[in-house]
C-alpha positions as protocol buffer text, in pm:
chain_id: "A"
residue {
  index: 1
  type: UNK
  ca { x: 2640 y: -880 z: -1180 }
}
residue {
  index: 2
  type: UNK
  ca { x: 2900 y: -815 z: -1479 }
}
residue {
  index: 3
  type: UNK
  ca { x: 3143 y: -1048 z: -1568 }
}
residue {
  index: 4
  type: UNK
  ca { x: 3460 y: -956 z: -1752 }
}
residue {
  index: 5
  type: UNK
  ca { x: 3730 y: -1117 z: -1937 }
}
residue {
  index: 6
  type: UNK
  ca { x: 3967 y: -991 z: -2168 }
}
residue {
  index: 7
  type: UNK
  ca { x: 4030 y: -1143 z: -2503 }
}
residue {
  index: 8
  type: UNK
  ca { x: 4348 y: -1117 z: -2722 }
}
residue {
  index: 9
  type: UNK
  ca { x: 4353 y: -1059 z: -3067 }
}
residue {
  index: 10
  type: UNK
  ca { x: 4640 y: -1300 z: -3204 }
}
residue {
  index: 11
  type: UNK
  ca { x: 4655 y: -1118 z: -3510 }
}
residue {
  index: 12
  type: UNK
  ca { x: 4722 y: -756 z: -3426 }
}
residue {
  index: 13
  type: UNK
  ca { x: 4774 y: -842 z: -3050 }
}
residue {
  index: 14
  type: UNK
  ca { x: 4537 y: -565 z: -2965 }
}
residue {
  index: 15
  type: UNK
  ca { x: 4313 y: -670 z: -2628 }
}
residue {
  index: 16
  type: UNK
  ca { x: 3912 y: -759 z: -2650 }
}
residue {
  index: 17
  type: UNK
  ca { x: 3678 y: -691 z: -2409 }
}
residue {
  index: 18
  type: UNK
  ca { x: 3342 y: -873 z: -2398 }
}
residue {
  index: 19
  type: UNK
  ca { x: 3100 y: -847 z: -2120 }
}
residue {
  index: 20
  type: UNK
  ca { x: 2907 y: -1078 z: -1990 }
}
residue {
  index: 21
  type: UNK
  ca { x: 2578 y: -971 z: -1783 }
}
residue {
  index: 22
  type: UNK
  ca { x: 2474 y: -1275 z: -1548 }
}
residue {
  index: 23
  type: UNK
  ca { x: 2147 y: -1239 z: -1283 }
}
residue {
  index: 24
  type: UNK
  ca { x: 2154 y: -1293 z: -928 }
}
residue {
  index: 25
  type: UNK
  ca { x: 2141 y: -1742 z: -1004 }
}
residue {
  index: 26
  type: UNK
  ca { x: 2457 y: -1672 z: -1245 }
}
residue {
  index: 27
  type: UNK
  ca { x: 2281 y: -1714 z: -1527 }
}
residue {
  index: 28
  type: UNK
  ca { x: 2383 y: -1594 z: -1824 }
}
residue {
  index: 29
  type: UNK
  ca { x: 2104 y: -1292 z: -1972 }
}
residue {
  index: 30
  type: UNK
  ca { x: 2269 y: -1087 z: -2211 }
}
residue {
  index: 31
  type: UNK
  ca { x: 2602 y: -1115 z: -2395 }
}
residue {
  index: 32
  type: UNK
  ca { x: 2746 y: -833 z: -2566 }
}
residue {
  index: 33
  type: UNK
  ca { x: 2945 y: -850 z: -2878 }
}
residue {
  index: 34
  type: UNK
  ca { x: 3332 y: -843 z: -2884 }
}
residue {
  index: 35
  type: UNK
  ca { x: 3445 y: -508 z: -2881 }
}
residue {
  index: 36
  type: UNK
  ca { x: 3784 y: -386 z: -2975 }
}
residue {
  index: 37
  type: UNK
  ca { x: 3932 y: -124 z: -2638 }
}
residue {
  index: 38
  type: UNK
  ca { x: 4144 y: 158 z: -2841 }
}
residue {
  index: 39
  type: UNK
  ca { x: 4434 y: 111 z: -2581 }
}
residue {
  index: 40
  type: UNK
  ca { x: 4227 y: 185 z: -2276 }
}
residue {
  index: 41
  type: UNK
  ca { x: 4136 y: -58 z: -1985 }
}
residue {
  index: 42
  type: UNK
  ca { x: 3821 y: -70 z: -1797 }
}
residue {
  index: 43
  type: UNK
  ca { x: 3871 y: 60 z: -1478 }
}
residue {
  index: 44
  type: UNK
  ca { x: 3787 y: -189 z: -1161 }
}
residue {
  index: 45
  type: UNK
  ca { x: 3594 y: 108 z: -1062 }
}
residue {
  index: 46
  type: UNK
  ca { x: 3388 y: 135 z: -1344 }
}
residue {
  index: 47
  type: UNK
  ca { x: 3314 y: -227 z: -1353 }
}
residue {
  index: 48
  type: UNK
  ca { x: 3173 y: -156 z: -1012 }
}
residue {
  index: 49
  type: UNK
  ca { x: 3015 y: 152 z: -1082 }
}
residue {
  index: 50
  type: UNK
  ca { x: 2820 y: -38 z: -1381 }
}
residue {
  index: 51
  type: UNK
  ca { x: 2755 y: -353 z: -1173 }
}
residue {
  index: 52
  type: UNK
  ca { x: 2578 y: -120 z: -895 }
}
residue {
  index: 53
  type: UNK
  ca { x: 2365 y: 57 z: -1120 }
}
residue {
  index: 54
  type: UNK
  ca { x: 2280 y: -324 z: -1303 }
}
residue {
  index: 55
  type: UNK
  ca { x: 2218 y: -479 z: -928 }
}
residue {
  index: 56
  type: UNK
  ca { x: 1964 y: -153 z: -820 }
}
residue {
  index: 57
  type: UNK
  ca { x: 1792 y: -179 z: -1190 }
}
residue {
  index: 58
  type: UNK
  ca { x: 1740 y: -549 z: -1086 }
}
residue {
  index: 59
  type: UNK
  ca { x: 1586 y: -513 z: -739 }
}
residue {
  index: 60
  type: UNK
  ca { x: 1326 y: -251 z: -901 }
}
residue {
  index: 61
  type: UNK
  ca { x: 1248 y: -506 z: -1162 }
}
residue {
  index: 62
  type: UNK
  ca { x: 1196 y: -759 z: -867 }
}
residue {
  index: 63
  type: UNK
  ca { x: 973 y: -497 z: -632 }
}
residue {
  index: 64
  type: UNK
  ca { x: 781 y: -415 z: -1000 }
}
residue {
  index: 65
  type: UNK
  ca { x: 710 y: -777 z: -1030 }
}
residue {
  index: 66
  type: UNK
  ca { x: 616 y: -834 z: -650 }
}
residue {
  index: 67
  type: UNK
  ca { x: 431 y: -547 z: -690 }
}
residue {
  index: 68
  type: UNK
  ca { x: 236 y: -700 z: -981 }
}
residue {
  index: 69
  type: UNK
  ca { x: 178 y: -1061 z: -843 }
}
residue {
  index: 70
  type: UNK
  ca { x: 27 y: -896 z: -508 }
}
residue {
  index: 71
  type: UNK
  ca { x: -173 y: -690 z: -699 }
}
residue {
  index: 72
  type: UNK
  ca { x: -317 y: -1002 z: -925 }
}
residue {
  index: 73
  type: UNK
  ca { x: -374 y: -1187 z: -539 }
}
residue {
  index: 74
  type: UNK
  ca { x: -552 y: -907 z: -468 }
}
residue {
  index: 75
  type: UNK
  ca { x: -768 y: -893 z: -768 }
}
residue {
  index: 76
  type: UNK
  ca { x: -828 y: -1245 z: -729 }
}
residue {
  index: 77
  type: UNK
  ca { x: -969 y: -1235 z: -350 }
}
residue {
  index: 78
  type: UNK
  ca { x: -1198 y: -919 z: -459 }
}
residue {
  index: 79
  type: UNK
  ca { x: -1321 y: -1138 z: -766 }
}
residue {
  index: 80
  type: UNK
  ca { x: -1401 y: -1439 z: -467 }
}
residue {
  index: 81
  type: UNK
  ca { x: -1572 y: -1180 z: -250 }
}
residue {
  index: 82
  type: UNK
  ca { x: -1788 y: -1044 z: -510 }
}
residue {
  index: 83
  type: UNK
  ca { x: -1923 y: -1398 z: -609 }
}
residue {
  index: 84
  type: UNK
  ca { x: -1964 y: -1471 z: -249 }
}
residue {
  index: 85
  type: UNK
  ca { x: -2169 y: -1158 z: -212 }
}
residue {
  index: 86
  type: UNK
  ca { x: -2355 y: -1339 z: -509 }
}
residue {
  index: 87
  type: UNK
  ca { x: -2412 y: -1658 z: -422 }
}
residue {
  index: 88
  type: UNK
  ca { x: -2747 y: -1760 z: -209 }
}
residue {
  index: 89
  type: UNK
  ca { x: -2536 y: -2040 z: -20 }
}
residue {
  index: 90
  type: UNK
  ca { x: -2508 y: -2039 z: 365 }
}
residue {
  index: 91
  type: UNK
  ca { x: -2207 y: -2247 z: 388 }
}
residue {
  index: 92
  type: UNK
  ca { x: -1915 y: -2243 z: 109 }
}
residue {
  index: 93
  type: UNK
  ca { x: -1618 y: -2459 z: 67 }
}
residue {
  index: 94
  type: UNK
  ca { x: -1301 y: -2292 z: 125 }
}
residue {
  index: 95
  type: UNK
  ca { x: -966 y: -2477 z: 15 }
}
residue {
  index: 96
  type: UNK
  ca { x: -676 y: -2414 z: 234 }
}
residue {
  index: 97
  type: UNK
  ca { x: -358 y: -2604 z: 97 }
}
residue {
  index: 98
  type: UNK
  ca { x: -450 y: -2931 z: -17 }
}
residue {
  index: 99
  type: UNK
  ca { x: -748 y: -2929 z: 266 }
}
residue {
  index: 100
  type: UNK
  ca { x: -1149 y: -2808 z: 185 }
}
residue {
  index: 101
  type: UNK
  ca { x: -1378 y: -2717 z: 458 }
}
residue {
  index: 102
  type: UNK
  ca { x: -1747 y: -2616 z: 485 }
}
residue {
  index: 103
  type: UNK
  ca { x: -1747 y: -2288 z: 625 }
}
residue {
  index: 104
  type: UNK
  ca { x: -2019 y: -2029 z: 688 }
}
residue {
  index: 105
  type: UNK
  ca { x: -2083 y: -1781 z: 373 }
}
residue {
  index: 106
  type: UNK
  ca { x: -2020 y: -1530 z: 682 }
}
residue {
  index: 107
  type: UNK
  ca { x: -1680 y: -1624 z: 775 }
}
residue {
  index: 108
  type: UNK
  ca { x: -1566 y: -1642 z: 474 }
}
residue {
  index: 109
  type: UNK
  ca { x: -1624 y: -1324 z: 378 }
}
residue {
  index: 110
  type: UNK
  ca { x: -1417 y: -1185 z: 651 }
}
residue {
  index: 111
  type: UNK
  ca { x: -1121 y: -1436 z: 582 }
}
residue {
  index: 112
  type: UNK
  ca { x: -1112 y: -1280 z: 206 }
}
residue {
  index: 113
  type: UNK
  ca { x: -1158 y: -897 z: 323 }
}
residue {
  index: 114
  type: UNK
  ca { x: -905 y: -971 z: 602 }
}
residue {
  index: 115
  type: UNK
  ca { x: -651 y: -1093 z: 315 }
}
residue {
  index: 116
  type: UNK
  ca { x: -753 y: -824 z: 98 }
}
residue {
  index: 117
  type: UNK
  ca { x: -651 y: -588 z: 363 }
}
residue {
  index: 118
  type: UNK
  ca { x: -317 y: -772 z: 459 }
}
residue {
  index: 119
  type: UNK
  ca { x: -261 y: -732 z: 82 }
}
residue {
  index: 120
  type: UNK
  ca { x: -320 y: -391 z: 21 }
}
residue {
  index: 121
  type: UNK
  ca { x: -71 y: -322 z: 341 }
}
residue {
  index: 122
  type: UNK
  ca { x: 207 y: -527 z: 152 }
}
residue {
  index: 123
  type: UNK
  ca { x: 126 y: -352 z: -179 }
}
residue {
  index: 124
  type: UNK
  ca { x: 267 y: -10 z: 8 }
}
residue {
  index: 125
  type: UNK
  ca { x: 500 y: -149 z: 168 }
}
residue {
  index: 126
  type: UNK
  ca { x: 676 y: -290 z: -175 }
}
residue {
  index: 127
  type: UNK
  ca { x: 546 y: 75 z: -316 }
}
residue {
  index: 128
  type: UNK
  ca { x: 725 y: 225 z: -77 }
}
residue {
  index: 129
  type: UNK
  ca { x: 1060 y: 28 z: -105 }
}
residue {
  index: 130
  type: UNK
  ca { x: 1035 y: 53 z: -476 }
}
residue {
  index: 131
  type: UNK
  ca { x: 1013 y: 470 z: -446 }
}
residue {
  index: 132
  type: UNK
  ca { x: 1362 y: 366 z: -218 }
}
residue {
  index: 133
  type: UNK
  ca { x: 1490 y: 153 z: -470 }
}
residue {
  index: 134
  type: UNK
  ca { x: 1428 y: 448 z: -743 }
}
residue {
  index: 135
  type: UNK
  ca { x: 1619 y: 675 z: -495 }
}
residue {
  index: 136
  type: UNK
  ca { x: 1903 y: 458 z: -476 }
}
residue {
  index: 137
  type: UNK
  ca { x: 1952 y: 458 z: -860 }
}
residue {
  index: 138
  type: UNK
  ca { x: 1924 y: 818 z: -892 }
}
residue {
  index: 139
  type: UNK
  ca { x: 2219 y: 850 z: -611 }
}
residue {
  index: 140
  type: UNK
  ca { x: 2416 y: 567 z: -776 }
}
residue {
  index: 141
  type: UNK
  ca { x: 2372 y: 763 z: -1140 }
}
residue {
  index: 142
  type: UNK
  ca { x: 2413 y: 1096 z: -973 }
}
residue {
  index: 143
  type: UNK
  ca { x: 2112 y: 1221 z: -1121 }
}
residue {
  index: 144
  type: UNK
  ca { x: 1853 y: 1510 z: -958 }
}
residue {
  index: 145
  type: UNK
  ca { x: 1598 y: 1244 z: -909 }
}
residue {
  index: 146
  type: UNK
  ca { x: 1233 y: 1227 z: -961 }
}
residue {
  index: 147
  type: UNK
  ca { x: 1039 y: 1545 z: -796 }
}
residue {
  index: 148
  type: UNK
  ca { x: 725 y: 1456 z: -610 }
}
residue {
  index: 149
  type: UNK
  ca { x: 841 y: 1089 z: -586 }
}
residue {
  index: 150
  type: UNK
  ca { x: 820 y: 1091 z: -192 }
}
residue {
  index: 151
  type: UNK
  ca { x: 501 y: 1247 z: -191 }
}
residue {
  index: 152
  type: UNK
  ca { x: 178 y: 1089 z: 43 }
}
residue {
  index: 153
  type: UNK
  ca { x: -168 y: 1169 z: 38 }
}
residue {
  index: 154
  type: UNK
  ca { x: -333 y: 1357 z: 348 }
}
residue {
  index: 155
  type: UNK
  ca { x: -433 y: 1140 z: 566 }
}
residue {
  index: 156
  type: UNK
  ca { x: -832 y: 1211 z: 718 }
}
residue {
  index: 157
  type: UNK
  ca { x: -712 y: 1383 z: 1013 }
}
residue {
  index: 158
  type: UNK
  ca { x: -526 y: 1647 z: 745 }
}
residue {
  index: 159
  type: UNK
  ca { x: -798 y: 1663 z: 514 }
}
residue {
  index: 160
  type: UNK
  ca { x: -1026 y: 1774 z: 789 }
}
residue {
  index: 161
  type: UNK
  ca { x: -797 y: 2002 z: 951 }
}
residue {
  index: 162
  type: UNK
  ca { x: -743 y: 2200 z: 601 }
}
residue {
  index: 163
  type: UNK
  ca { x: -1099 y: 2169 z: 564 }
}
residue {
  index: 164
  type: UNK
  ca { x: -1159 y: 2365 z: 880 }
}
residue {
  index: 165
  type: UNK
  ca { x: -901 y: 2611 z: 808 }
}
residue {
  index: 166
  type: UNK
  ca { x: -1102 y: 2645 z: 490 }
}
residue {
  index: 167
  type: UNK
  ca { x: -1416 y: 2679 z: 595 }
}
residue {
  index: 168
  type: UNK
  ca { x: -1552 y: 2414 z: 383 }
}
């Protein structure tokens, strides 16, 4: 969100414009300098068109983080299931909350790779709305956009099919 006021120079009554640019709390992030407007005004619309294309910018900054503290979760249950794999234990300990339990080495293992997956589904999901959000910004900006952004992979029925149609 922007925030403008206008400022008057006493001294040569000429009008000052400094811009404030506040996140989604209110609080303040960047403050730009005074700058002196050679008899123009800022349009309402571009105040709107600049706070648009500062609110999309922020939601991708917000998926890119989501995206990276899912993918650290995700790192961190493959890093539990390895040393599971490891360990020569029947039953492990397993906190959930503020609670421990004693569960088979077995179970456990599918509780982590059951998370994992979960995981991996709401890394693509955020992927995906983060290709949206990128959209968005290119529409807002009027730009061509990013070519092969919407792209997927084949999925194993596809591959096979071209593969047959191959020959392969």
């Amino acid at each position: 969100m922007i925030e403008t006021f206008d400022l008057i120079n006493k001294q040569q009554d000429q009008p000052w414009v400094q811009l404030k640019l506040l996140d989604n709390h209110g609080v303040r992030i960047q403050q730009t300098q005074k700058h002196r407007m050679f008899n123009t005004k800022i349009d309402e619309q571009e105040i709107n068109f600049i706070a648009e294309i500062e609110e999309a910018g922020e939601k991708i900054l917000n998926d890119k983080r989501e995206i990276v503290a899912v993918c650290q979760q995700q790192n961190w249950f493959r890093e539990s299931v390895c040393s599971l794999q490891k360990s020569e234990e029947e039953k492990i300990f397993m906190s959930f909350g503020i609670s421990m339990f004693k569960i088979p080495k077995k179970n456990a293992l599918k509780f982590l790779n059951k998370g994992n997956e979960e995981l991996k589904e709401q890394e693509m999901d955020l992927r995906k709305n983060l290709k949206d959000s990128v959209m968005v910004l290119s529409q807002i900006e009027d730009s061509p956009g990013m070519k092969g952004l919407n792209l997927n992979p084949l999925s194993s029925e596809e591959r096979k099919a071209i593969s047959d149609l191959i020959g392969d």
